[in-house]
Short mmCIF file of N, CA, C and O in Angstrom, two decimals:
data_model
loop_
_atom_site.label_atom_id
_atom_site.label_comp_id
_atom_site.label_asym_id
_atom_site.label_seq_id
_atom_site.Cartn_x
_atom_site.Cartn_y
_atom_site.Cartn_z
N MET A 1 4.28 -25.53 -46.85
CA MET A 1 3.81 -26.95 -47.39
C MET A 1 5.16 -27.86 -47.33
O MET A 1 6.28 -27.45 -47.85
N ASN A 2 5.16 -28.83 -46.67
CA ASN A 2 6.33 -29.85 -46.46
C ASN A 2 6.29 -30.73 -47.77
O ASN A 2 5.55 -30.64 -48.75
N ILE A 3 7.37 -31.50 -47.82
CA ILE A 3 7.62 -32.11 -48.99
C ILE A 3 6.60 -33.37 -49.36
O ILE A 3 6.28 -33.39 -50.48
N GLY A 4 6.19 -34.13 -48.30
CA GLY A 4 4.93 -34.82 -48.65
C GLY A 4 3.81 -34.15 -48.89
O GLY A 4 3.15 -34.81 -50.15
N GLU A 5 3.64 -33.08 -48.86
CA GLU A 5 2.34 -32.27 -49.14
C GLU A 5 2.44 -31.85 -50.58
O GLU A 5 1.76 -31.80 -51.48
N ALA A 6 3.65 -31.42 -50.92
CA ALA A 6 4.17 -30.86 -52.32
C ALA A 6 4.13 -32.09 -53.13
O ALA A 6 3.62 -32.14 -54.23
N ALA A 7 4.54 -33.19 -52.71
CA ALA A 7 4.52 -34.47 -53.64
C ALA A 7 3.04 -34.91 -53.85
O ALA A 7 2.66 -35.03 -55.18
N GLU A 8 2.10 -34.87 -52.86
CA GLU A 8 0.89 -35.07 -53.15
C GLU A 8 0.12 -34.16 -54.04
O GLU A 8 -0.71 -34.47 -55.17
N ALA A 9 0.47 -32.75 -53.70
CA ALA A 9 -0.23 -31.80 -54.73
C ALA A 9 0.39 -31.78 -56.18
O ALA A 9 -0.56 -31.43 -57.09
N THR A 10 1.49 -32.41 -56.40
CA THR A 10 2.15 -32.17 -57.83
C THR A 10 2.11 -33.59 -58.47
O THR A 10 2.56 -33.50 -59.79
N GLY A 11 2.02 -34.51 -57.72
CA GLY A 11 2.24 -36.10 -58.48
C GLY A 11 3.47 -36.33 -58.57
O GLY A 11 3.87 -37.37 -59.26
N VAL A 12 4.53 -35.62 -58.00
CA VAL A 12 5.93 -35.94 -57.97
C VAL A 12 6.42 -36.48 -56.52
O VAL A 12 6.10 -35.99 -55.54
N THR A 13 6.99 -37.48 -56.61
CA THR A 13 7.48 -38.24 -55.27
C THR A 13 8.32 -37.24 -54.54
O THR A 13 9.24 -36.71 -55.24
N ALA A 14 8.30 -37.63 -53.26
CA ALA A 14 9.44 -36.76 -52.32
C ALA A 14 10.85 -37.00 -52.77
O ALA A 14 11.67 -36.30 -52.89
N LYS A 15 11.18 -38.48 -53.13
CA LYS A 15 12.19 -38.83 -53.60
C LYS A 15 12.77 -38.00 -54.91
O LYS A 15 13.93 -37.42 -54.92
N MET A 16 11.58 -37.78 -55.98
CA MET A 16 12.23 -37.21 -57.11
C MET A 16 12.42 -35.62 -56.93
O MET A 16 13.37 -35.20 -57.52
N ILE A 17 11.58 -35.32 -55.82
CA ILE A 17 11.74 -33.70 -55.45
C ILE A 17 13.11 -33.65 -55.19
O ILE A 17 13.73 -32.62 -55.57
N ARG A 18 13.68 -34.49 -54.11
CA ARG A 18 14.94 -34.24 -53.60
C ARG A 18 15.66 -34.41 -54.62
O ARG A 18 16.98 -33.62 -54.84
N HIS A 19 15.67 -35.23 -55.63
CA HIS A 19 16.80 -35.66 -56.74
C HIS A 19 16.68 -34.33 -57.66
O HIS A 19 17.88 -33.96 -57.99
N TYR A 20 15.59 -33.90 -57.89
CA TYR A 20 15.54 -32.64 -58.80
C TYR A 20 16.15 -31.42 -58.32
O TYR A 20 16.84 -30.75 -58.86
N GLU A 21 16.12 -31.25 -56.80
CA GLU A 21 16.80 -30.27 -55.96
C GLU A 21 18.28 -30.54 -56.12
O GLU A 21 19.17 -29.69 -56.38
N GLN A 22 18.77 -31.69 -56.06
CA GLN A 22 20.00 -32.13 -55.99
C GLN A 22 20.78 -31.88 -57.25
O GLN A 22 21.89 -31.57 -57.35
N ILE A 23 20.19 -32.14 -58.37
CA ILE A 23 20.56 -32.03 -59.63
C ILE A 23 20.48 -30.61 -60.21
O ILE A 23 21.05 -30.25 -61.32
N GLY A 24 20.10 -29.85 -59.38
CA GLY A 24 19.67 -28.34 -59.73
C GLY A 24 18.48 -27.96 -60.78
O GLY A 24 18.48 -26.91 -61.21
N LEU A 25 17.77 -28.90 -61.00
CA LEU A 25 16.49 -28.54 -61.66
C LEU A 25 15.45 -27.60 -61.02
O LEU A 25 14.95 -27.06 -61.81
N ILE A 26 15.46 -27.86 -59.92
CA ILE A 26 14.52 -27.02 -59.16
C ILE A 26 15.69 -26.24 -57.99
O ILE A 26 16.50 -26.72 -57.79
N ARG A 27 15.07 -25.02 -57.57
CA ARG A 27 15.98 -24.36 -56.54
C ARG A 27 16.03 -25.08 -55.21
O ARG A 27 14.64 -25.73 -55.10
N ALA A 28 16.77 -25.15 -54.39
CA ALA A 28 16.71 -25.54 -53.17
C ALA A 28 15.50 -25.05 -52.39
O ALA A 28 15.38 -23.82 -52.09
N ALA A 29 14.74 -25.83 -51.50
CA ALA A 29 13.72 -25.52 -50.86
C ALA A 29 14.11 -24.52 -49.62
O ALA A 29 15.11 -24.85 -49.19
N GLY A 30 13.07 -23.84 -49.21
CA GLY A 30 13.49 -23.12 -47.91
C GLY A 30 13.31 -24.04 -46.93
O GLY A 30 12.90 -25.18 -47.34
N ARG A 31 13.76 -23.74 -45.63
CA ARG A 31 13.92 -24.74 -44.69
C ARG A 31 13.38 -24.01 -43.47
O ARG A 31 13.28 -22.84 -43.14
N THR A 32 12.75 -24.89 -42.58
CA THR A 32 12.25 -24.54 -41.24
C THR A 32 13.09 -24.33 -40.29
O THR A 32 14.31 -24.90 -40.67
N GLY A 33 12.98 -23.95 -39.12
CA GLY A 33 14.03 -23.90 -38.04
C GLY A 33 14.46 -25.25 -37.81
O GLY A 33 15.73 -25.55 -37.35
N SER A 34 13.52 -26.28 -37.82
CA SER A 34 14.16 -27.67 -37.58
C SER A 34 14.60 -28.42 -38.82
O SER A 34 14.87 -29.70 -38.65
N GLY A 35 14.75 -27.56 -39.84
CA GLY A 35 15.42 -28.27 -41.11
C GLY A 35 14.55 -28.86 -42.13
O GLY A 35 14.88 -29.54 -43.09
N TYR A 36 13.32 -29.01 -41.77
CA TYR A 36 12.31 -29.35 -42.80
C TYR A 36 12.14 -28.52 -44.11
O TYR A 36 11.95 -27.32 -43.99
N ARG A 37 12.14 -29.09 -45.33
CA ARG A 37 11.98 -28.34 -46.44
C ARG A 37 10.48 -27.84 -46.57
O ARG A 37 9.47 -28.45 -45.96
N VAL A 38 10.41 -26.54 -47.15
CA VAL A 38 9.14 -25.89 -47.12
C VAL A 38 9.12 -25.55 -48.70
O VAL A 38 9.95 -24.78 -49.38
N TYR A 39 7.69 -25.72 -49.33
CA TYR A 39 7.50 -25.36 -50.45
C TYR A 39 6.31 -24.42 -50.72
O TYR A 39 5.46 -24.51 -50.00
N GLY A 40 6.66 -23.34 -51.76
CA GLY A 40 5.48 -22.46 -51.82
C GLY A 40 4.98 -22.71 -53.03
O GLY A 40 5.06 -23.56 -53.98
N PRO A 41 3.84 -21.61 -53.41
CA PRO A 41 3.16 -21.77 -54.71
C PRO A 41 4.00 -21.67 -55.89
O PRO A 41 3.81 -22.58 -56.91
N LYS A 42 5.20 -21.15 -56.06
CA LYS A 42 5.88 -21.07 -57.30
C LYS A 42 6.80 -22.39 -57.26
O LYS A 42 6.82 -22.95 -58.51
N ASP A 43 7.14 -22.88 -56.11
CA ASP A 43 7.70 -24.18 -56.22
C ASP A 43 6.87 -25.34 -56.73
O ASP A 43 7.03 -26.26 -57.72
N LEU A 44 5.47 -25.34 -56.39
CA LEU A 44 4.68 -26.25 -56.81
C LEU A 44 4.29 -26.22 -58.22
O LEU A 44 4.00 -27.03 -58.89
N SER A 45 4.27 -24.91 -58.98
CA SER A 45 4.00 -24.75 -60.27
C SER A 45 5.16 -25.32 -61.11
O SER A 45 5.13 -26.01 -62.15
N THR A 46 6.46 -25.13 -60.48
CA THR A 46 7.61 -25.69 -61.31
C THR A 46 7.58 -27.20 -61.18
O THR A 46 7.85 -27.86 -62.18
N LEU A 47 7.05 -27.93 -59.87
CA LEU A 47 7.20 -29.17 -59.96
C LEU A 47 6.05 -29.83 -60.74
O LEU A 47 6.25 -30.90 -61.36
N SER A 48 4.88 -29.03 -60.86
CA SER A 48 3.95 -29.59 -61.86
C SER A 48 4.23 -29.62 -63.26
O SER A 48 3.91 -30.30 -64.06
N PHE A 49 5.05 -28.39 -63.64
CA PHE A 49 5.59 -28.17 -64.85
C PHE A 49 6.52 -29.32 -65.17
O PHE A 49 6.41 -30.10 -66.39
N ILE A 50 7.36 -29.76 -64.53
CA ILE A 50 8.34 -30.81 -64.53
C ILE A 50 7.57 -32.19 -64.58
O ILE A 50 7.85 -33.07 -65.58
N ARG A 51 6.68 -32.30 -63.84
CA ARG A 51 5.89 -33.60 -64.12
C ARG A 51 5.06 -33.64 -65.26
O ARG A 51 5.18 -34.84 -65.94
N ARG A 52 4.54 -32.66 -65.88
CA ARG A 52 3.95 -32.79 -67.13
C ARG A 52 4.81 -33.12 -68.23
O ARG A 52 4.52 -33.65 -69.13
N ALA A 53 6.19 -32.37 -67.93
CA ALA A 53 7.15 -32.45 -69.17
C ALA A 53 7.69 -33.83 -69.08
O ALA A 53 7.77 -34.58 -70.24
N ARG A 54 7.73 -34.45 -67.82
CA ARG A 54 8.21 -35.82 -67.72
C ARG A 54 7.16 -36.84 -68.28
O ARG A 54 7.52 -37.74 -68.75
N ASP A 55 5.78 -36.58 -68.27
CA ASP A 55 4.77 -37.27 -68.58
C ASP A 55 4.57 -37.31 -70.13
O ASP A 55 4.34 -38.31 -70.85
N LEU A 56 5.29 -36.38 -70.72
CA LEU A 56 5.36 -36.14 -72.30
C LEU A 56 6.83 -36.74 -72.83
O LEU A 56 7.07 -36.65 -73.98
N GLY A 57 7.53 -37.39 -71.87
CA GLY A 57 8.70 -37.88 -72.21
C GLY A 57 9.78 -37.15 -72.26
O GLY A 57 11.13 -37.54 -72.86
N PHE A 58 9.77 -35.69 -72.11
CA PHE A 58 11.03 -34.84 -72.25
C PHE A 58 12.09 -35.48 -71.34
O PHE A 58 11.92 -35.82 -70.00
N SER A 59 13.46 -35.27 -71.71
CA SER A 59 14.54 -35.76 -71.04
C SER A 59 14.81 -34.61 -69.80
O SER A 59 14.20 -33.53 -70.01
N ILE A 60 15.59 -34.97 -68.98
CA ILE A 60 16.04 -33.81 -67.77
C ILE A 60 16.63 -32.58 -68.73
O ILE A 60 16.34 -31.40 -68.33
N ALA A 61 17.58 -33.04 -69.55
CA ALA A 61 18.06 -31.71 -70.37
C ALA A 61 16.99 -31.08 -70.90
O ALA A 61 17.15 -29.62 -70.85
N GLN A 62 16.06 -31.52 -71.55
CA GLN A 62 15.26 -30.73 -72.28
C GLN A 62 14.13 -30.04 -71.26
O GLN A 62 14.02 -28.84 -71.59
N ILE A 63 14.06 -30.59 -70.31
CA ILE A 63 13.17 -29.96 -69.21
C ILE A 63 13.99 -28.79 -68.64
O ILE A 63 13.16 -27.74 -68.35
N ARG A 64 15.34 -28.98 -68.28
CA ARG A 64 16.10 -27.73 -67.86
C ARG A 64 15.95 -26.69 -68.84
O ARG A 64 15.74 -25.58 -68.52
N ASP A 65 15.98 -26.88 -70.17
CA ASP A 65 15.99 -25.90 -71.35
C ASP A 65 14.67 -25.51 -71.14
O ASP A 65 14.27 -24.07 -71.38
N LEU A 66 13.39 -26.00 -71.14
CA LEU A 66 12.15 -25.69 -71.28
C LEU A 66 11.79 -24.72 -69.94
O LEU A 66 11.10 -23.58 -69.99
N LEU A 67 12.34 -25.19 -68.73
CA LEU A 67 12.06 -24.35 -67.57
C LEU A 67 12.64 -22.98 -67.75
O LEU A 67 12.13 -21.99 -67.37
N THR A 68 13.93 -22.91 -68.31
CA THR A 68 14.68 -21.45 -68.42
C THR A 68 13.72 -20.77 -69.38
O THR A 68 13.66 -19.54 -69.33
N LEU A 69 13.11 -21.53 -70.53
CA LEU A 69 12.44 -20.72 -71.56
C LEU A 69 11.18 -20.24 -70.68
O LEU A 69 10.66 -18.97 -70.79
N TRP A 70 10.42 -21.03 -69.81
CA TRP A 70 9.13 -20.79 -69.30
C TRP A 70 9.46 -19.43 -68.25
O TRP A 70 8.40 -18.69 -68.34
N GLN A 71 10.59 -19.49 -67.81
CA GLN A 71 10.88 -18.49 -66.86
C GLN A 71 11.19 -17.02 -67.49
O GLN A 71 11.48 -16.08 -66.78
N ASP A 72 11.60 -17.35 -68.76
CA ASP A 72 12.09 -16.05 -69.36
C ASP A 72 10.92 -15.42 -70.21
O ASP A 72 10.81 -16.07 -71.36
N ARG A 73 10.37 -14.39 -69.80
CA ARG A 73 9.27 -13.78 -70.71
C ARG A 73 9.61 -13.24 -71.91
O ARG A 73 8.71 -13.02 -72.58
N ALA A 74 10.96 -12.89 -72.04
CA ALA A 74 11.44 -12.46 -73.37
C ALA A 74 11.70 -13.51 -74.34
O ALA A 74 12.34 -12.96 -75.44
N ARG A 75 11.53 -14.65 -74.03
CA ARG A 75 11.75 -15.79 -74.95
C ARG A 75 11.12 -15.68 -76.27
O ARG A 75 10.19 -14.88 -76.37
N ALA A 76 11.76 -16.44 -77.22
CA ALA A 76 11.11 -16.51 -78.55
C ALA A 76 10.29 -17.86 -78.36
O ALA A 76 10.96 -18.92 -78.13
N SER A 77 9.21 -17.95 -78.81
CA SER A 77 8.33 -19.13 -78.80
C SER A 77 8.92 -20.25 -79.70
O SER A 77 8.70 -21.33 -79.60
N SER A 78 9.67 -19.84 -80.68
CA SER A 78 10.47 -20.52 -81.77
C SER A 78 11.37 -21.40 -80.98
O SER A 78 11.59 -22.50 -81.37
N ASP A 79 11.86 -20.89 -79.85
CA ASP A 79 12.96 -21.70 -79.26
C ASP A 79 12.09 -22.97 -78.42
O ASP A 79 12.54 -23.99 -78.35
N VAL A 80 11.15 -22.68 -77.87
CA VAL A 80 10.12 -23.54 -77.25
C VAL A 80 9.88 -24.78 -78.35
O VAL A 80 9.79 -25.87 -78.08
N LYS A 81 9.45 -24.30 -79.58
CA LYS A 81 8.70 -25.11 -80.38
C LYS A 81 9.94 -26.00 -81.06
O LYS A 81 9.62 -27.12 -81.42
N ARG A 82 11.26 -25.43 -81.27
CA ARG A 82 12.19 -26.13 -81.60
C ARG A 82 12.66 -27.28 -80.72
O ARG A 82 12.77 -28.51 -81.17
N ILE A 83 12.55 -27.06 -79.34
CA ILE A 83 12.58 -28.30 -78.52
C ILE A 83 11.58 -29.34 -78.49
O ILE A 83 11.80 -30.47 -78.69
N ALA A 84 10.46 -28.89 -78.78
CA ALA A 84 9.34 -29.72 -79.05
C ALA A 84 9.39 -30.66 -80.12
O ALA A 84 9.01 -31.80 -80.24
N SER A 85 9.61 -30.02 -81.26
CA SER A 85 9.92 -30.53 -82.67
C SER A 85 11.18 -31.60 -82.52
O SER A 85 10.85 -32.81 -83.20
N GLU A 86 12.19 -31.47 -82.01
CA GLU A 86 13.20 -32.18 -81.69
C GLU A 86 12.89 -33.44 -80.86
O GLU A 86 13.03 -34.57 -81.49
N HIS A 87 11.94 -33.19 -79.88
CA HIS A 87 11.37 -34.33 -78.82
C HIS A 87 10.48 -35.22 -79.72
O HIS A 87 10.50 -36.46 -79.90
N ILE A 88 9.74 -34.45 -80.60
CA ILE A 88 8.95 -35.32 -81.54
C ILE A 88 9.55 -36.27 -82.71
O ILE A 88 9.20 -37.29 -82.87
N ASP A 89 10.56 -35.77 -83.18
CA ASP A 89 11.62 -36.35 -84.07
C ASP A 89 12.04 -37.68 -83.34
O ASP A 89 12.09 -38.79 -83.70
N GLU A 90 12.68 -37.43 -82.05
CA GLU A 90 13.09 -38.64 -81.35
C GLU A 90 12.21 -39.47 -80.84
O GLU A 90 12.40 -40.78 -81.07
N MET A 91 10.91 -38.93 -80.55
CA MET A 91 9.70 -40.14 -80.23
C MET A 91 9.26 -40.80 -81.36
O MET A 91 9.11 -42.11 -81.45
N ARG A 92 9.36 -40.17 -82.68
CA ARG A 92 9.06 -41.01 -83.85
C ARG A 92 10.21 -41.96 -84.26
O ARG A 92 9.75 -43.09 -84.55
N ALA A 93 11.41 -41.85 -83.82
CA ALA A 93 12.50 -42.72 -84.09
C ALA A 93 12.41 -43.76 -83.34
O ALA A 93 12.45 -44.95 -83.75
N LYS A 94 11.99 -43.51 -81.82
CA LYS A 94 11.79 -44.64 -81.08
C LYS A 94 10.62 -45.41 -81.44
O LYS A 94 10.59 -46.82 -81.21
N MET A 95 9.48 -44.80 -81.78
CA MET A 95 8.45 -45.61 -82.33
C MET A 95 8.83 -46.56 -83.53
O MET A 95 8.21 -47.77 -83.61
N GLN A 96 9.48 -46.02 -84.44
CA GLN A 96 10.01 -46.83 -85.62
C GLN A 96 10.86 -47.95 -85.15
O GLN A 96 10.61 -49.22 -85.52
N LEU A 97 11.75 -47.90 -84.24
CA LEU A 97 12.46 -48.90 -83.71
C LEU A 97 11.74 -50.11 -82.87
O LEU A 97 11.77 -51.02 -83.29
N LEU A 98 10.81 -49.42 -82.12
CA LEU A 98 9.71 -50.30 -81.59
C LEU A 98 9.06 -51.16 -82.54
O LEU A 98 8.84 -52.28 -82.32
N GLN A 99 8.48 -50.66 -83.47
CA GLN A 99 7.84 -51.21 -84.63
C GLN A 99 8.53 -52.35 -85.19
O GLN A 99 8.37 -53.48 -85.59
N GLU A 100 9.92 -52.02 -85.42
CA GLU A 100 10.74 -53.01 -86.19
C GLU A 100 11.00 -54.18 -85.05
O GLU A 100 11.14 -55.54 -85.42
N MET A 101 11.16 -54.06 -83.82
CA MET A 101 11.42 -54.90 -82.76
C MET A 101 9.87 -55.77 -82.90
O MET A 101 10.24 -56.96 -82.60
N VAL A 102 8.87 -55.19 -82.69
CA VAL A 102 7.64 -56.08 -82.81
C VAL A 102 7.55 -56.87 -83.99
O VAL A 102 7.19 -58.11 -83.88
N HIS A 103 7.81 -56.28 -85.16
CA HIS A 103 8.01 -56.95 -86.44
C HIS A 103 8.90 -58.38 -86.41
O HIS A 103 8.42 -59.38 -86.72
N THR A 104 9.95 -57.92 -85.90
CA THR A 104 11.07 -59.28 -85.64
C THR A 104 10.54 -60.26 -84.73
O THR A 104 10.55 -61.46 -85.05
N LEU A 105 9.91 -59.98 -83.65
CA LEU A 105 9.54 -60.76 -82.75
C LEU A 105 8.23 -61.68 -83.06
O LEU A 105 8.05 -62.73 -82.89
N GLU A 106 7.34 -60.81 -83.86
CA GLU A 106 6.25 -61.50 -84.62
C GLU A 106 6.65 -62.60 -85.67
O GLU A 106 6.02 -63.68 -85.71
N HIS A 107 7.67 -62.25 -86.25
CA HIS A 107 8.15 -63.29 -87.38
C HIS A 107 8.92 -64.31 -86.66
O HIS A 107 8.59 -65.68 -86.73
N LEU A 108 9.41 -63.99 -85.67
CA LEU A 108 10.22 -65.30 -84.66
C LEU A 108 9.10 -65.97 -84.05
O LEU A 108 9.21 -67.42 -84.10
N SER A 109 8.20 -65.60 -83.63
CA SER A 109 7.25 -66.15 -82.76
C SER A 109 6.23 -67.18 -83.65
O SER A 109 5.86 -68.11 -83.31
N ALA A 110 5.95 -66.49 -84.90
CA ALA A 110 5.28 -67.43 -85.92
C ALA A 110 6.04 -68.47 -86.23
O ALA A 110 5.36 -69.61 -86.79
N HIS A 111 7.30 -68.48 -86.25
CA HIS A 111 8.26 -69.57 -86.65
C HIS A 111 8.43 -70.68 -85.65
O HIS A 111 9.23 -71.72 -85.72
N CYS A 112 8.15 -70.35 -84.33
CA CYS A 112 8.26 -71.38 -83.25
C CYS A 112 6.99 -72.04 -83.03
O CYS A 112 6.06 -71.57 -83.01
N HIS A 113 7.42 -73.48 -83.02
CA HIS A 113 6.30 -74.26 -82.77
C HIS A 113 5.63 -74.40 -81.39
O HIS A 113 4.37 -74.43 -81.36
N GLY A 114 6.18 -73.75 -80.55
CA GLY A 114 5.36 -73.65 -79.22
C GLY A 114 5.10 -74.93 -78.59
O GLY A 114 4.05 -74.99 -78.03
N ASP A 115 5.75 -75.94 -78.98
CA ASP A 115 5.48 -77.52 -78.69
C ASP A 115 6.42 -77.85 -77.71
O ASP A 115 7.26 -77.24 -77.00
N ASP A 116 6.47 -79.22 -77.41
CA ASP A 116 7.59 -79.91 -76.58
C ASP A 116 8.92 -80.11 -77.18
O ASP A 116 9.85 -80.37 -76.56
N ARG A 117 9.08 -79.75 -78.37
CA ARG A 117 10.41 -79.87 -78.82
C ARG A 117 11.42 -78.48 -78.38
O ARG A 117 10.90 -77.47 -78.01
N PRO A 118 12.60 -79.14 -78.36
CA PRO A 118 13.52 -78.08 -77.55
C PRO A 118 13.88 -77.07 -78.59
O PRO A 118 14.27 -75.89 -78.16
N ASP A 119 13.85 -77.24 -80.08
CA ASP A 119 14.48 -76.25 -80.98
C ASP A 119 13.48 -75.02 -81.01
O ASP A 119 12.19 -75.13 -80.94
N CYS A 120 13.93 -73.91 -80.87
CA CYS A 120 13.20 -72.67 -80.78
C CYS A 120 13.89 -71.55 -81.67
O CYS A 120 15.00 -71.07 -81.25
N PRO A 121 13.35 -70.94 -82.63
CA PRO A 121 14.12 -70.09 -83.29
C PRO A 121 14.40 -68.55 -82.73
O PRO A 121 15.25 -67.96 -82.93
N ILE A 122 13.31 -68.46 -81.65
CA ILE A 122 13.61 -67.32 -80.68
C ILE A 122 14.74 -67.46 -80.09
O ILE A 122 15.67 -66.26 -80.27
N LEU A 123 15.13 -68.49 -79.51
CA LEU A 123 16.36 -68.53 -78.60
C LEU A 123 17.52 -68.70 -79.49
O LEU A 123 18.57 -67.84 -79.23
N GLU A 124 17.40 -69.32 -80.62
CA GLU A 124 18.42 -69.37 -81.69
C GLU A 124 19.07 -67.90 -82.00
O GLU A 124 20.21 -67.85 -82.28
N GLN A 125 17.73 -67.20 -82.19
CA GLN A 125 18.15 -65.68 -82.96
C GLN A 125 18.73 -64.89 -81.73
O GLN A 125 19.92 -64.19 -81.99
N LEU A 126 18.39 -65.14 -80.66
CA LEU A 126 18.99 -64.48 -79.33
C LEU A 126 20.57 -64.74 -79.18
O LEU A 126 21.43 -64.16 -79.00
N ALA A 127 20.70 -66.16 -79.27
CA ALA A 127 22.03 -66.65 -79.12
C ALA A 127 22.87 -66.37 -80.22
O ALA A 127 24.22 -66.26 -79.97
N SER A 128 22.36 -66.22 -81.45
CA SER A 128 23.46 -66.00 -82.56
C SER A 128 23.98 -64.53 -82.58
O SER A 128 24.87 -64.25 -83.22
N GLY A 129 23.38 -63.56 -81.84
CA GLY A 129 23.91 -62.30 -81.63
C GLY A 129 23.77 -61.49 -82.93
O GLY A 129 24.01 -60.27 -82.88
N LYS A 130 22.92 -62.07 -83.70
CA LYS A 130 22.48 -61.34 -85.02
C LYS A 130 21.24 -60.59 -84.86
O LYS A 130 20.37 -61.14 -84.00
N SER A 131 20.80 -59.61 -85.59
CA SER A 131 19.29 -59.22 -85.50
C SER A 131 18.73 -59.16 -86.95
O SER A 131 19.33 -59.40 -87.92
N GLY A 132 17.50 -59.23 -86.90
CA GLY A 132 17.01 -59.38 -88.05
C GLY A 132 16.07 -60.68 -88.30
O GLY A 132 16.38 -61.71 -87.41
N GLU A 133 15.16 -60.84 -89.39
CA GLU A 133 14.19 -61.98 -89.51
C GLU A 133 15.12 -63.11 -90.10
O GLU A 133 14.55 -64.25 -90.08
N GLY A 134 16.12 -62.88 -90.91
CA GLY A 134 16.48 -64.02 -91.81
C GLY A 134 17.32 -64.89 -90.79
O GLY A 134 18.19 -65.85 -91.68
N TYR A 135 17.47 -64.75 -89.70
CA TYR A 135 18.27 -65.78 -88.97
C TYR A 135 17.59 -66.89 -88.10
O TYR A 135 18.10 -67.38 -87.24
N CYS A 136 16.43 -67.20 -88.42
CA CYS A 136 15.75 -68.42 -87.70
C CYS A 136 15.44 -69.38 -88.46
O CYS A 136 15.44 -69.55 -89.53
#
């Protein structure tokens, strides 16, 4: 299967497949006599694994670790769970930060008249370099 077919089959773009090869996340594909990349079933499984992991927001480093564990049948599932649990904690922290950002923007937006006047608490807060609600 060539790179375009592999991309279509896995949902990973050809550009990303080449990138994953370049950074060593996947092994270099076999080549035809004319130099075209050739992908087999194992390569497609790995690319699909990477795609699902990326869809769940895992970093490249985490995916590298998960791939290593996936390929090691003697692994302990606790190692996999640890990576997933750390990722959950990271996502919760990001969610908290996003909630704080939404709250601040809601507050600033509520105090903006949104009319023809030039004064705007949103722009004032951005220009002040300070964060938080108390600055509008």
